[in-house]
PDB file of C-alpha atoms and ligand atoms in Angstrom:
ATOM      1  CA  UNK H   1      40.096 181.679  24.074  1.00 37.00           C
ATOM      2  CA  UNK H   2      39.282 183.856  21.078  1.00 40.00           C
ATOM      3  CA  UNK H   3      41.793 184.597  18.367  1.00 43.00           C
ATOM      4  CA  UNK H   4      43.153 188.184  18.546  1.00 42.00           C
ATOM      5  CA  UNK H   5      42.189 188.436  14.854  1.00 44.00           C
ATOM      6  CA  UNK H   6      38.482 188.429  15.804  1.00 43.00           C
ATOM      7  CA  UNK H   7      37.264 192.041  15.917  1.00 50.00           C
ATOM      8  CA  UNK H   8      36.038 193.228  19.336  1.00 49.00           C
ATOM      9  CA  UNK H   9      32.314 193.381  18.382  1.00 50.00           C
ATOM     10  CA  UNK H  10      32.414 189.850  16.937  1.00 52.00           C
ATOM     11  CA  UNK H  11      34.257 188.649  20.012  1.00 54.00           C
ATOM     12  CA  UNK H  12      31.515 190.097  22.228  1.00 52.00           C
ATOM     13  CA  UNK H  13      28.841 188.389  20.079  1.00 48.00           C
ATOM     14  CA  UNK H  14      30.635 185.059  20.368  1.00 49.00           C
ATOM     15  CA  UNK H  15      30.825 185.502  24.143  1.00 53.00           C
ATOM     16  CA  UNK H  16      27.075 186.109  24.286  1.00 46.00           C
ATOM     17  CA  UNK H  17      26.345 183.104  22.059  1.00 44.00           C
ATOM     18  CA  UNK H  18      28.617 180.980  24.212  1.00 50.00           C
ATOM     19  CA  UNK H  19      26.841 182.160  27.379  1.00 47.00           C
ATOM     20  CA  UNK H  20      23.506 181.085  25.912  1.00 45.00           C
ATOM     21  CA  UNK H  21      25.009 177.903  24.436  1.00 48.00           C
ATOM     22  CA  UNK H  22      24.056 178.933  20.869  1.00 47.00           C
ATOM     23  CA  UNK H  23      26.475 177.879  18.189  1.00 45.00           C
ATOM     24  CA  UNK H  24      27.491 180.705  15.811  1.00 48.00           C
ATOM     25  CA  UNK H  25      26.468 178.495  12.846  1.00 46.00           C
ATOM     26  CA  UNK H  26      22.950 178.055  14.233  1.00 45.00           C
ATOM     27  CA  UNK H  27      22.666 181.737  15.096  1.00 46.00           C
ATOM     28  CA  UNK H  28      23.698 182.858  11.651  1.00 46.00           C
ATOM     29  CA  UNK H  29      21.828 180.310   9.549  1.00 47.00           C
ATOM     30  CA  UNK H  30      18.508 179.584  11.229  1.00 53.00           C
ATOM     31  CA  UNK H  31      15.659 181.741  12.338  1.00 59.00           C
ATOM     32  CA  UNK H  32      12.761 180.335  14.294  1.00 66.00           C
ATOM     33  CA  UNK H  33       9.219 181.616  14.215  1.00 67.00           C
ATOM     34  CA  UNK H  34       6.723 181.282  17.061  1.00 67.00           C
ATOM     35  CA  UNK H  35       3.850 180.787  14.667  1.00 66.00           C
ATOM     36  CA  UNK H  36       3.741 179.471  11.125  1.00 68.00           C
ATOM     37  CA  UNK H  37       4.586 181.972   8.390  1.00 65.00           C
ATOM     38  CA  UNK H  38       2.084 184.772   7.932  1.00 67.00           C
ATOM     39  CA  UNK H  39       1.136 184.779   4.281  1.00 78.00           C
ATOM     40  CA  UNK H  40      -1.757 183.238   2.424  1.00 87.00           C
ATOM     41  CA  UNK H  41      -1.511 181.318  -0.825  1.00 89.00           C
ATOM     42  CA  UNK H  42      -4.678 179.759  -2.244  1.00 93.00           C
ATOM     43  CA  UNK H  43      -4.679 175.976  -1.957  1.00 93.00           C
ATOM     44  CA  UNK H  44      -7.410 173.325  -2.447  1.00 93.00           C
ATOM     45  CA  UNK H  45      -8.263 173.368   1.260  1.00 92.00           C
ATOM     46  CA  UNK H  46      -7.771 177.084   1.853  1.00 95.00           C
ATOM     47  CA  UNK H  47      -9.201 179.469  -0.698  1.00 96.00           C
ATOM     48  CA  UNK H  48     -11.960 182.088  -0.747  1.00 95.00           C
ATOM     49  CA  UNK H  49     -14.215 179.904  -2.942  1.00 96.00           C
ATOM     50  CA  UNK H  50     -14.523 177.247  -0.256  1.00 96.00           C
ATOM     51  CA  UNK H  51     -17.916 177.193   1.395  1.00 95.00           C
ATOM     52  CA  UNK H  52     -17.639 177.793   5.123  1.00 97.00           C
ATOM     53  CA  UNK H  53     -20.305 178.506   7.695  1.00 97.00           C
ATOM     54  CA  UNK H  54     -20.881 178.047  11.396  1.00 98.00           C
ATOM     55  CA  UNK H  55     -22.589 174.812  12.423  1.00 97.00           C
ATOM     56  CA  UNK H  56     -26.225 175.041  13.551  1.00 97.00           C
ATOM     57  CA  UNK H  57     -25.177 174.782  17.222  1.00 97.00           C
ATOM     58  CA  UNK H  58     -22.533 177.451  16.749  1.00 97.00           C
ATOM     59  CA  UNK H  59     -24.970 179.774  14.968  1.00 98.00           C
ATOM     60  CA  UNK H  60     -26.752 179.961  18.325  1.00 98.00           C
ATOM     61  CA  UNK H  61     -23.460 180.742  20.039  1.00 98.00           C
ATOM     62  CA  UNK H  62     -22.776 183.455  17.444  1.00 98.00           C
ATOM     63  CA  UNK H  63     -26.116 185.076  18.348  1.00 98.00           C
ATOM     64  CA  UNK H  64     -25.226 184.872  22.019  1.00 98.00           C
ATOM     65  CA  UNK H  65     -21.779 186.414  21.431  1.00 98.00           C
ATOM     66  CA  UNK H  66     -23.243 189.247  19.343  1.00 98.00           C
ATOM     67  CA  UNK H  67     -25.771 189.990  22.107  1.00 98.00           C
ATOM     68  CA  UNK H  68     -22.865 191.167  24.295  1.00 97.00           C
ATOM     69  CA  UNK H  69     -22.237 194.160  22.029  1.00 97.00           C
ATOM     70  CA  UNK H  70     -24.355 197.109  20.836  1.00 96.00           C
ATOM     71  CA  UNK H  71     -25.881 196.282  17.445  1.00 94.00           C
ATOM     72  CA  UNK H  72     -23.924 199.126  15.802  1.00 95.00           C
ATOM     73  CA  UNK H  73     -20.631 197.739  17.197  1.00 96.00           C
ATOM     74  CA  UNK H  74     -20.817 194.178  15.890  1.00 97.00           C
ATOM     75  CA  UNK H  75     -17.173 194.386  14.874  1.00 97.00           C
ATOM     76  CA  UNK H  76     -16.225 194.225  18.562  1.00 98.00           C
ATOM     77  CA  UNK H  77     -17.166 190.531  18.427  1.00 98.00           C
ATOM     78  CA  UNK H  78     -14.378 189.738  15.970  1.00 98.00           C
ATOM     79  CA  UNK H  79     -12.080 187.937  18.448  1.00 98.00           C
ATOM     80  CA  UNK H  80     -14.661 185.614  20.099  1.00 98.00           C
ATOM     81  CA  UNK H  81     -16.124 184.797  16.666  1.00 98.00           C
ATOM     82  CA  UNK H  82     -12.707 183.967  15.200  1.00 98.00           C
ATOM     83  CA  UNK H  83     -12.007 181.852  18.269  1.00 97.00           C
ATOM     84  CA  UNK H  84     -15.262 179.938  17.787  1.00 98.00           C
ATOM     85  CA  UNK H  85     -14.560 179.503  14.055  1.00 98.00           C
ATOM     86  CA  UNK H  86     -11.085 178.169  14.841  1.00 97.00           C
ATOM     87  CA  UNK H  87     -12.439 175.658  17.365  1.00 97.00           C
ATOM     88  CA  UNK H  88     -15.056 174.483  14.846  1.00 97.00           C
ATOM     89  CA  UNK H  89     -12.467 174.122  12.091  1.00 97.00           C
ATOM     90  CA  UNK H  90     -10.071 171.871  14.024  1.00 96.00           C
ATOM     91  CA  UNK H  91      -7.716 174.551  15.318  1.00 97.00           C
ATOM     92  CA  UNK H  92      -7.037 176.780  12.338  1.00 96.00           C
ATOM     93  CA  UNK H  93      -8.711 179.509  10.279  1.00 97.00           C
ATOM     94  CA  UNK H  94      -9.024 179.101   6.525  1.00 97.00           C
ATOM     95  CA  UNK H  95      -9.568 182.340   4.632  1.00 97.00           C
ATOM     96  CA  UNK H  96     -13.202 181.392   3.964  1.00 98.00           C
ATOM     97  CA  UNK H  97     -13.864 181.190   7.737  1.00 98.00           C
ATOM     98  CA  UNK H  98     -12.410 184.673   8.186  1.00 98.00           C
ATOM     99  CA  UNK H  99     -14.614 185.895   5.319  1.00 98.00           C
ATOM    100  CA  UNK H 100     -17.669 184.338   7.001  1.00 98.00           C
ATOM    101  CA  UNK H 101     -16.850 186.217  10.224  1.00 98.00           C
ATOM    102  CA  UNK H 102     -16.397 189.461   8.254  1.00 98.00           C
ATOM    103  CA  UNK H 103     -19.853 188.981   6.757  1.00 98.00           C
ATOM    104  CA  UNK H 104     -21.466 188.420  10.167  1.00 98.00           C
ATOM    105  CA  UNK H 105     -19.946 191.520  11.724  1.00 98.00           C
ATOM    106  CA  UNK H 106     -20.430 193.549   8.505  1.00 98.00           C
ATOM    107  CA  UNK H 107     -16.845 194.680   7.940  1.00 98.00           C
ATOM    108  CA  UNK H 108     -14.435 194.389   5.016  1.00 98.00           C
ATOM    109  CA  UNK H 109     -12.559 191.033   5.168  1.00 98.00           C
ATOM    110  CA  UNK H 110      -9.244 192.868   5.612  1.00 97.00           C
ATOM    111  CA  UNK H 111     -10.445 194.060   9.043  1.00 97.00           C
ATOM    112  CA  UNK H 112     -10.735 190.419  10.117  1.00 98.00           C
ATOM    113  CA  UNK H 113      -7.442 189.365   8.487  1.00 96.00           C
ATOM    114  CA  UNK H 114      -5.710 192.170  10.434  1.00 95.00           C
ATOM    115  CA  UNK H 115      -6.894 190.684  13.723  1.00 97.00           C
ATOM    116  CA  UNK H 116      -6.240 187.057  12.787  1.00 96.00           C
ATOM    117  CA  UNK H 117      -2.689 187.854  11.657  1.00 93.00           C
ATOM    118  CA  UNK H 118      -1.880 189.941  14.732  1.00 92.00           C
ATOM    119  CA  UNK H 119      -2.777 187.501  17.514  1.00 93.00           C
ATOM    120  CA  UNK H 120      -0.619 184.399  17.778  1.00 89.00           C
ATOM    121  CA  UNK H 121      -3.472 182.331  19.244  1.00 92.00           C
ATOM    122  CA  UNK H 122      -5.071 182.335  15.787  1.00 95.00           C
ATOM    123  CA  UNK H 123      -3.578 179.694  13.502  1.00 95.00           C
ATOM    124  CA  UNK H 124      -3.877 180.186   9.772  1.00 93.00           C
ATOM    125  CA  UNK H 125      -2.292 176.903   8.802  1.00 93.00           C
ATOM    126  CA  UNK H 126      -3.220 173.432   9.975  1.00 94.00           C
ATOM    127  CA  UNK H 127      -2.310 172.353  13.490  1.00 96.00           C
ATOM    128  CA  UNK H 128      -2.615 168.995  15.192  1.00 97.00           C
ATOM    129  CA  UNK H 129      -5.689 167.916  17.111  1.00 97.00           C
ATOM    130  CA  UNK H 130      -3.489 168.610  20.113  1.00 98.00           C
ATOM    131  CA  UNK H 131      -1.539 171.797  19.528  1.00 97.00           C
ATOM    132  CA  UNK H 132       1.284 171.956  22.082  1.00 98.00           C
ATOM    133  CA  UNK H 133       2.575 175.420  22.850  1.00 97.00           C
ATOM    134  CA  UNK H 134       5.869 175.784  24.665  1.00 97.00           C
ATOM    135  CA  UNK H 135       6.363 179.045  26.519  1.00 97.00           C
ATOM    136  CA  UNK H 136       9.481 180.679  25.081  1.00 94.00           C
ATOM    137  CA  UNK H 137       9.770 183.773  27.268  1.00 96.00           C
ATOM    138  CA  UNK H 138      12.714 184.450  29.583  1.00 96.00           C
ATOM    139  CA  UNK H 139      11.615 182.830  32.913  1.00 97.00           C
ATOM    140  CA  UNK H 140      10.580 179.625  31.135  1.00 98.00           C
ATOM    141  CA  UNK H 141      13.683 179.742  28.922  1.00 97.00           C
ATOM    142  CA  UNK H 142      15.963 180.067  31.951  1.00 97.00           C
ATOM    143  CA  UNK H 143      14.144 177.089  33.511  1.00 97.00           C
ATOM    144  CA  UNK H 144      14.681 174.876  30.452  1.00 97.00           C
ATOM    145  CA  UNK H 145      11.945 175.530  27.876  1.00 97.00           C
ATOM    146  CA  UNK H 146      14.414 174.960  24.996  1.00 96.00           C
ATOM    147  CA  UNK H 147      15.056 171.416  26.259  1.00 97.00           C
ATOM    148  CA  UNK H 148      11.295 170.893  26.635  1.00 98.00           C
ATOM    149  CA  UNK H 149      10.709 171.900  23.016  1.00 97.00           C
ATOM    150  CA  UNK H 150      13.624 169.797  21.774  1.00 97.00           C
ATOM    151  CA  UNK H 151      12.262 166.744  23.619  1.00 98.00           C
ATOM    152  CA  UNK H 152       8.789 167.228  22.109  1.00 98.00           C
ATOM    153  CA  UNK H 153      10.053 167.774  18.557  1.00 98.00           C
ATOM    154  CA  UNK H 154      12.364 164.771  18.758  1.00 98.00           C
ATOM    155  CA  UNK H 155       9.704 162.504  20.252  1.00 98.00           C
ATOM    156  CA  UNK H 156       7.090 163.497  17.666  1.00 98.00           C
ATOM    157  CA  UNK H 157       9.549 163.624  14.743  1.00 98.00           C
ATOM    158  CA  UNK H 158       8.444 167.090  13.570  1.00 97.00           C
ATOM    159  CA  UNK H 159       9.829 170.594  13.260  1.00 95.00           C
ATOM    160  CA  UNK H 160       8.217 173.538  15.039  1.00 94.00           C
ATOM    161  CA  UNK H 161       4.765 174.284  13.534  1.00 92.00           C
ATOM    162  CA  UNK H 162       4.697 170.994  11.610  1.00 94.00           C
ATOM    163  CA  UNK H 163       1.889 168.478  12.139  1.00 97.00           C
ATOM    164  CA  UNK H 164       2.591 164.788  12.805  1.00 98.00           C
ATOM    165  CA  UNK H 165       1.623 162.414   9.974  1.00 97.00           C
ATOM    166  CA  UNK H 166      -1.358 161.073  11.942  1.00 97.00           C
ATOM    167  CA  UNK H 167      -2.631 164.665  12.355  1.00 97.00           C
ATOM    168  CA  UNK H 168      -2.641 164.336  16.145  1.00 98.00           C
ATOM    169  CA  UNK H 169       0.098 166.697  17.307  1.00 98.00           C
ATOM    170  CA  UNK H 170       1.856 169.926  16.431  1.00 97.00           C
ATOM    171  CA  UNK H 171       4.300 171.989  18.463  1.00 97.00           C
ATOM    172  CA  UNK H 172       4.409 175.772  18.483  1.00 95.00           C
ATOM    173  CA  UNK H 173       5.797 178.469  20.695  1.00 94.00           C
ATOM    174  CA  UNK H 174       3.873 181.020  22.700  1.00 93.00           C
ATOM    175  CA  UNK H 175       5.179 183.928  24.694  1.00 93.00           C
ATOM    176  CA  UNK H 176       4.586 184.369  28.440  1.00 96.00           C
ATOM    177  CA  UNK H 177       1.301 182.760  29.441  1.00 95.00           C
ATOM    178  CA  UNK H 178       1.334 184.279  32.911  1.00 95.00           C
ATOM    179  CA  UNK H 179       2.494 181.198  34.735  1.00 95.00           C
ATOM    180  CA  UNK H 180       6.154 182.094  35.276  1.00 96.00           C
ATOM    181  CA  UNK H 181       5.998 181.138  38.969  1.00 95.00           C
ATOM    182  CA  UNK H 182       5.772 177.479  37.903  1.00 97.00           C
ATOM    183  CA  UNK H 183       8.121 177.739  34.906  1.00 97.00           C
ATOM    184  CA  UNK H 184       8.713 176.017  32.582  1.00 98.00           C
ATOM    185  CA  UNK H 185       5.232 175.393  31.264  1.00 98.00           C
ATOM    186  CA  UNK H 186       3.377 174.291  28.159  1.00 98.00           C
ATOM    187  CA  UNK H 187      -0.213 174.691  27.045  1.00 97.00           C
ATOM    188  CA  UNK H 188      -2.240 172.108  25.180  1.00 98.00           C
ATOM    189  CA  UNK H 189      -4.976 173.451  22.917  1.00 97.00           C
ATOM    190  CA  UNK H 190      -7.227 170.418  22.470  1.00 97.00           C
ATOM    191  CA  UNK H 191      -9.255 170.592  19.242  1.00 96.00           C
ATOM    192  CA  UNK H 192     -10.014 166.862  19.212  1.00 94.00           C
ATOM    193  CA  UNK H 193     -13.630 167.301  20.368  1.00 93.00           C
ATOM    194  CA  UNK H 194     -14.663 170.306  18.243  1.00 91.00           C
ATOM    195  CA  UNK H 195     -15.946 173.534  19.733  1.00 91.00           C
ATOM    196  CA  UNK H 196     -18.162 171.611  22.171  1.00 92.00           C
ATOM    197  CA  UNK H 197     -15.286 169.945  23.996  1.00 94.00           C
ATOM    198  CA  UNK H 198     -12.520 172.445  23.321  1.00 96.00           C
ATOM    199  CA  UNK H 199     -10.028 172.939  26.180  1.00 96.00           C
ATOM    200  CA  UNK H 200      -6.890 175.010  26.614  1.00 96.00           C
ATOM    201  CA  UNK H 201      -4.944 173.541  29.514  1.00 97.00           C
ATOM    202  CA  UNK H 202      -1.755 174.583  31.297  1.00 98.00           C
ATOM    203  CA  UNK H 203       0.876 172.044  32.376  1.00 98.00           C
ATOM    204  CA  UNK H 204       3.436 173.612  34.683  1.00 98.00           C
ATOM    205  CA  UNK H 205       6.798 172.631  36.232  1.00 98.00           C
ATOM    206  CA  UNK H 206       7.302 170.313  33.270  1.00 98.00           C
ATOM    207  CA  UNK H 207      10.474 168.387  32.472  1.00 98.00           C
ATOM    208  CA  UNK H 208      11.509 166.807  29.140  1.00 98.00           C
ATOM    209  CA  UNK H 209      10.431 163.407  30.540  1.00 98.00           C
ATOM    210  CA  UNK H 210       7.087 164.681  31.827  1.00 98.00           C
ATOM    211  CA  UNK H 211       6.056 166.353  28.542  1.00 98.00           C
ATOM    212  CA  UNK H 212       6.574 163.062  26.713  1.00 98.00           C
ATOM    213  CA  UNK H 213       4.383 161.329  29.302  1.00 98.00           C
ATOM    214  CA  UNK H 214       1.722 164.019  28.776  1.00 98.00           C
ATOM    215  CA  UNK H 215       1.854 163.482  24.991  1.00 98.00           C
ATOM    216  CA  UNK H 216       1.448 159.730  25.381  1.00 98.00           C
ATOM    217  CA  UNK H 217      -1.484 160.167  27.791  1.00 98.00           C
ATOM    218  CA  UNK H 218      -3.198 162.447  25.251  1.00 97.00           C
ATOM    219  CA  UNK H 219      -2.533 159.909  22.505  1.00 97.00           C
ATOM    220  CA  UNK H 220      -4.291 157.254  24.606  1.00 97.00           C
ATOM    221  CA  UNK H 221      -7.279 159.587  25.019  1.00 94.00           C
ATOM    222  CA  UNK H 222      -6.521 160.246  28.679  1.00 95.00           C
ATOM    223  CA  UNK H 223      -6.649 163.694  30.305  1.00 92.00           C
ATOM    224  CA  UNK H 224      -3.383 164.408  32.126  1.00 96.00           C
ATOM    225  CA  UNK H 225      -3.838 166.295  35.398  1.00 97.00           C
ATOM    226  CA  UNK H 226      -3.494 169.998  34.656  1.00 97.00           C
ATOM    227  CA  UNK H 227      -1.481 172.550  36.619  1.00 97.00           C
ATOM    228  CA  UNK H 228       1.803 171.872  38.335  1.00 97.00           C
ATOM    229  CA  UNK H 229       3.462 168.557  37.575  1.00 98.00           C
ATOM    230  CA  UNK H 230       5.698 168.863  40.625  1.00 96.00           C
ATOM    231  CA  UNK H 231       4.273 166.567  43.340  1.00 94.00           C
ATOM    232  CA  UNK H 232       5.954 168.688  46.036  1.00 94.00           C
ATOM    233  CA  UNK H 233       4.070 171.837  45.042  1.00 94.00           C
ATOM    234  CA  UNK H 234       0.461 172.770  45.758  1.00 92.00           C
ATOM    235  CA  UNK H 235      -0.849 175.058  43.017  1.00 92.00           C
ATOM    236  CA  UNK H 236       1.668 177.944  42.936  1.00 92.00           C
ATOM    237  CA  UNK H 237       2.926 177.572  46.510  1.00 91.00           C
ATOM    238  CA  UNK H 238       6.588 176.925  47.291  1.00 91.00           C
ATOM    239  CA  UNK H 239       7.755 173.374  46.482  1.00 91.00           C
ATOM    240  CA  UNK H 240       8.001 171.456  49.734  1.00 89.00           C
ATOM    241  CA  UNK H 241       5.606 173.712  51.632  1.00 88.00           C
ATOM    242  CA  UNK H 242       5.545 177.212  53.042  1.00 87.00           C
ATOM    243  CA  UNK H 243       8.743 178.666  54.440  1.00 87.00           C
ATOM    244  CA  UNK H 244       7.294 181.955  55.707  1.00 87.00           C
ATOM    245  CA  UNK H 245       4.000 183.151  57.220  1.00 86.00           C
ATOM    246  CA  UNK H 246       3.706 179.856  59.053  1.00 90.00           C
ATOM    247  CA  UNK H 247       1.595 180.997  62.042  1.00 90.00           C
ATOM    248  CA  UNK H 248      -1.741 182.742  62.406  1.00 90.00           C
ATOM    249  CA  UNK H 249      -1.327 186.419  61.546  1.00 87.00           C
ATOM    250  CA  UNK H 250      -1.398 188.717  64.597  1.00 87.00           C
ATOM    251  CA  UNK H 251      -4.149 191.331  64.719  1.00 86.00           C
ATOM    252  CA  UNK H 252      -3.014 194.917  64.163  1.00 86.00           C
ATOM    253  CA  UNK H 253      -2.078 196.770  67.372  1.00 85.00           C
ATOM    254  CA  UNK H 254      -4.936 198.938  68.690  1.00 85.00           C
ATOM    255  CA  UNK H 255      -4.599 202.081  70.764  1.00 82.00           C
ATOM    256  CA  UNK H 256      -6.740 202.069  73.897  1.00 81.00           C
ATOM    257  CA  UNK H 257      -9.124 204.883  73.037  1.00 80.00           C
ATOM    258  CA  UNK H 258     -10.492 205.052  76.642  1.00 81.00           C
ATOM    259  CA  UNK H 259      -7.067 205.654  78.165  1.00 74.00           C
ATOM    260  CA  UNK H 260      -6.540 209.293  79.030  1.00 62.00           C
TER     261      UNK H 260
HETATM  262  S1  FES R 301       7.668 183.124  31.040  1.00 68.77           S
HETATM  263 FE1  FES R 301       6.630 181.265  30.707  1.00 68.77          FE
HETATM  264  S2  FES R 301       4.752 181.633  31.671  1.00 68.77           S
HETATM  265 FE2  FES R 301       5.765 183.512  31.929  1.00 68.77          FE
END
């Protein structure tokens, strides 16, 4: 029970925190960010003087991407070009890569920074070769995404958005990835094979135990089966099989047009 000395508004807040099992100390002292902090400070491996260009193979892909847009609207290619640059650069975008994209699409660099800072799929600090993204939106949260994230962070010995010492893994948060029917889910952005072998795979119906197994399979160079991890479910169907619409659908009733 709450002390009568606690003002009504504070009491209500404590009730809400209790309902969501958040301790008042945690709520008042820590703030978590989905992506790493959004400011740039020059560093030896991230500064505008660094030389950065697309690889020869990717220069061909840049031409192909640009061919999708009218030549006077090159700037429309900003997102696919940033995506390609990120894949080439091991999962993150140094400022010199963003400048290279700005040059290709003939816009001021700020126009590219605006896009890269807005979309959370663009990382502007280093991530692991396998960047694990836990869905943090309500359906996944209700189905245990906090426990999934805790299990991953504990197993890997990192905080959110930190990279493991061997450079293999990092854990971030993403908002709804459209897979709520099989919540909770995580995505693995795999930058281990460069832009040629890049994949972005969904793992659904995960449990704290299963995400650790997935991590260890990735560490061994294996490819865990994507999609639902619940053996009772086929794709997004009900676990255990269908419960409705079990027979052949009946044809719609037809009026006998010849009857008078
Ligand atoms: S809430 Fe997690 S996929 Fe939609």
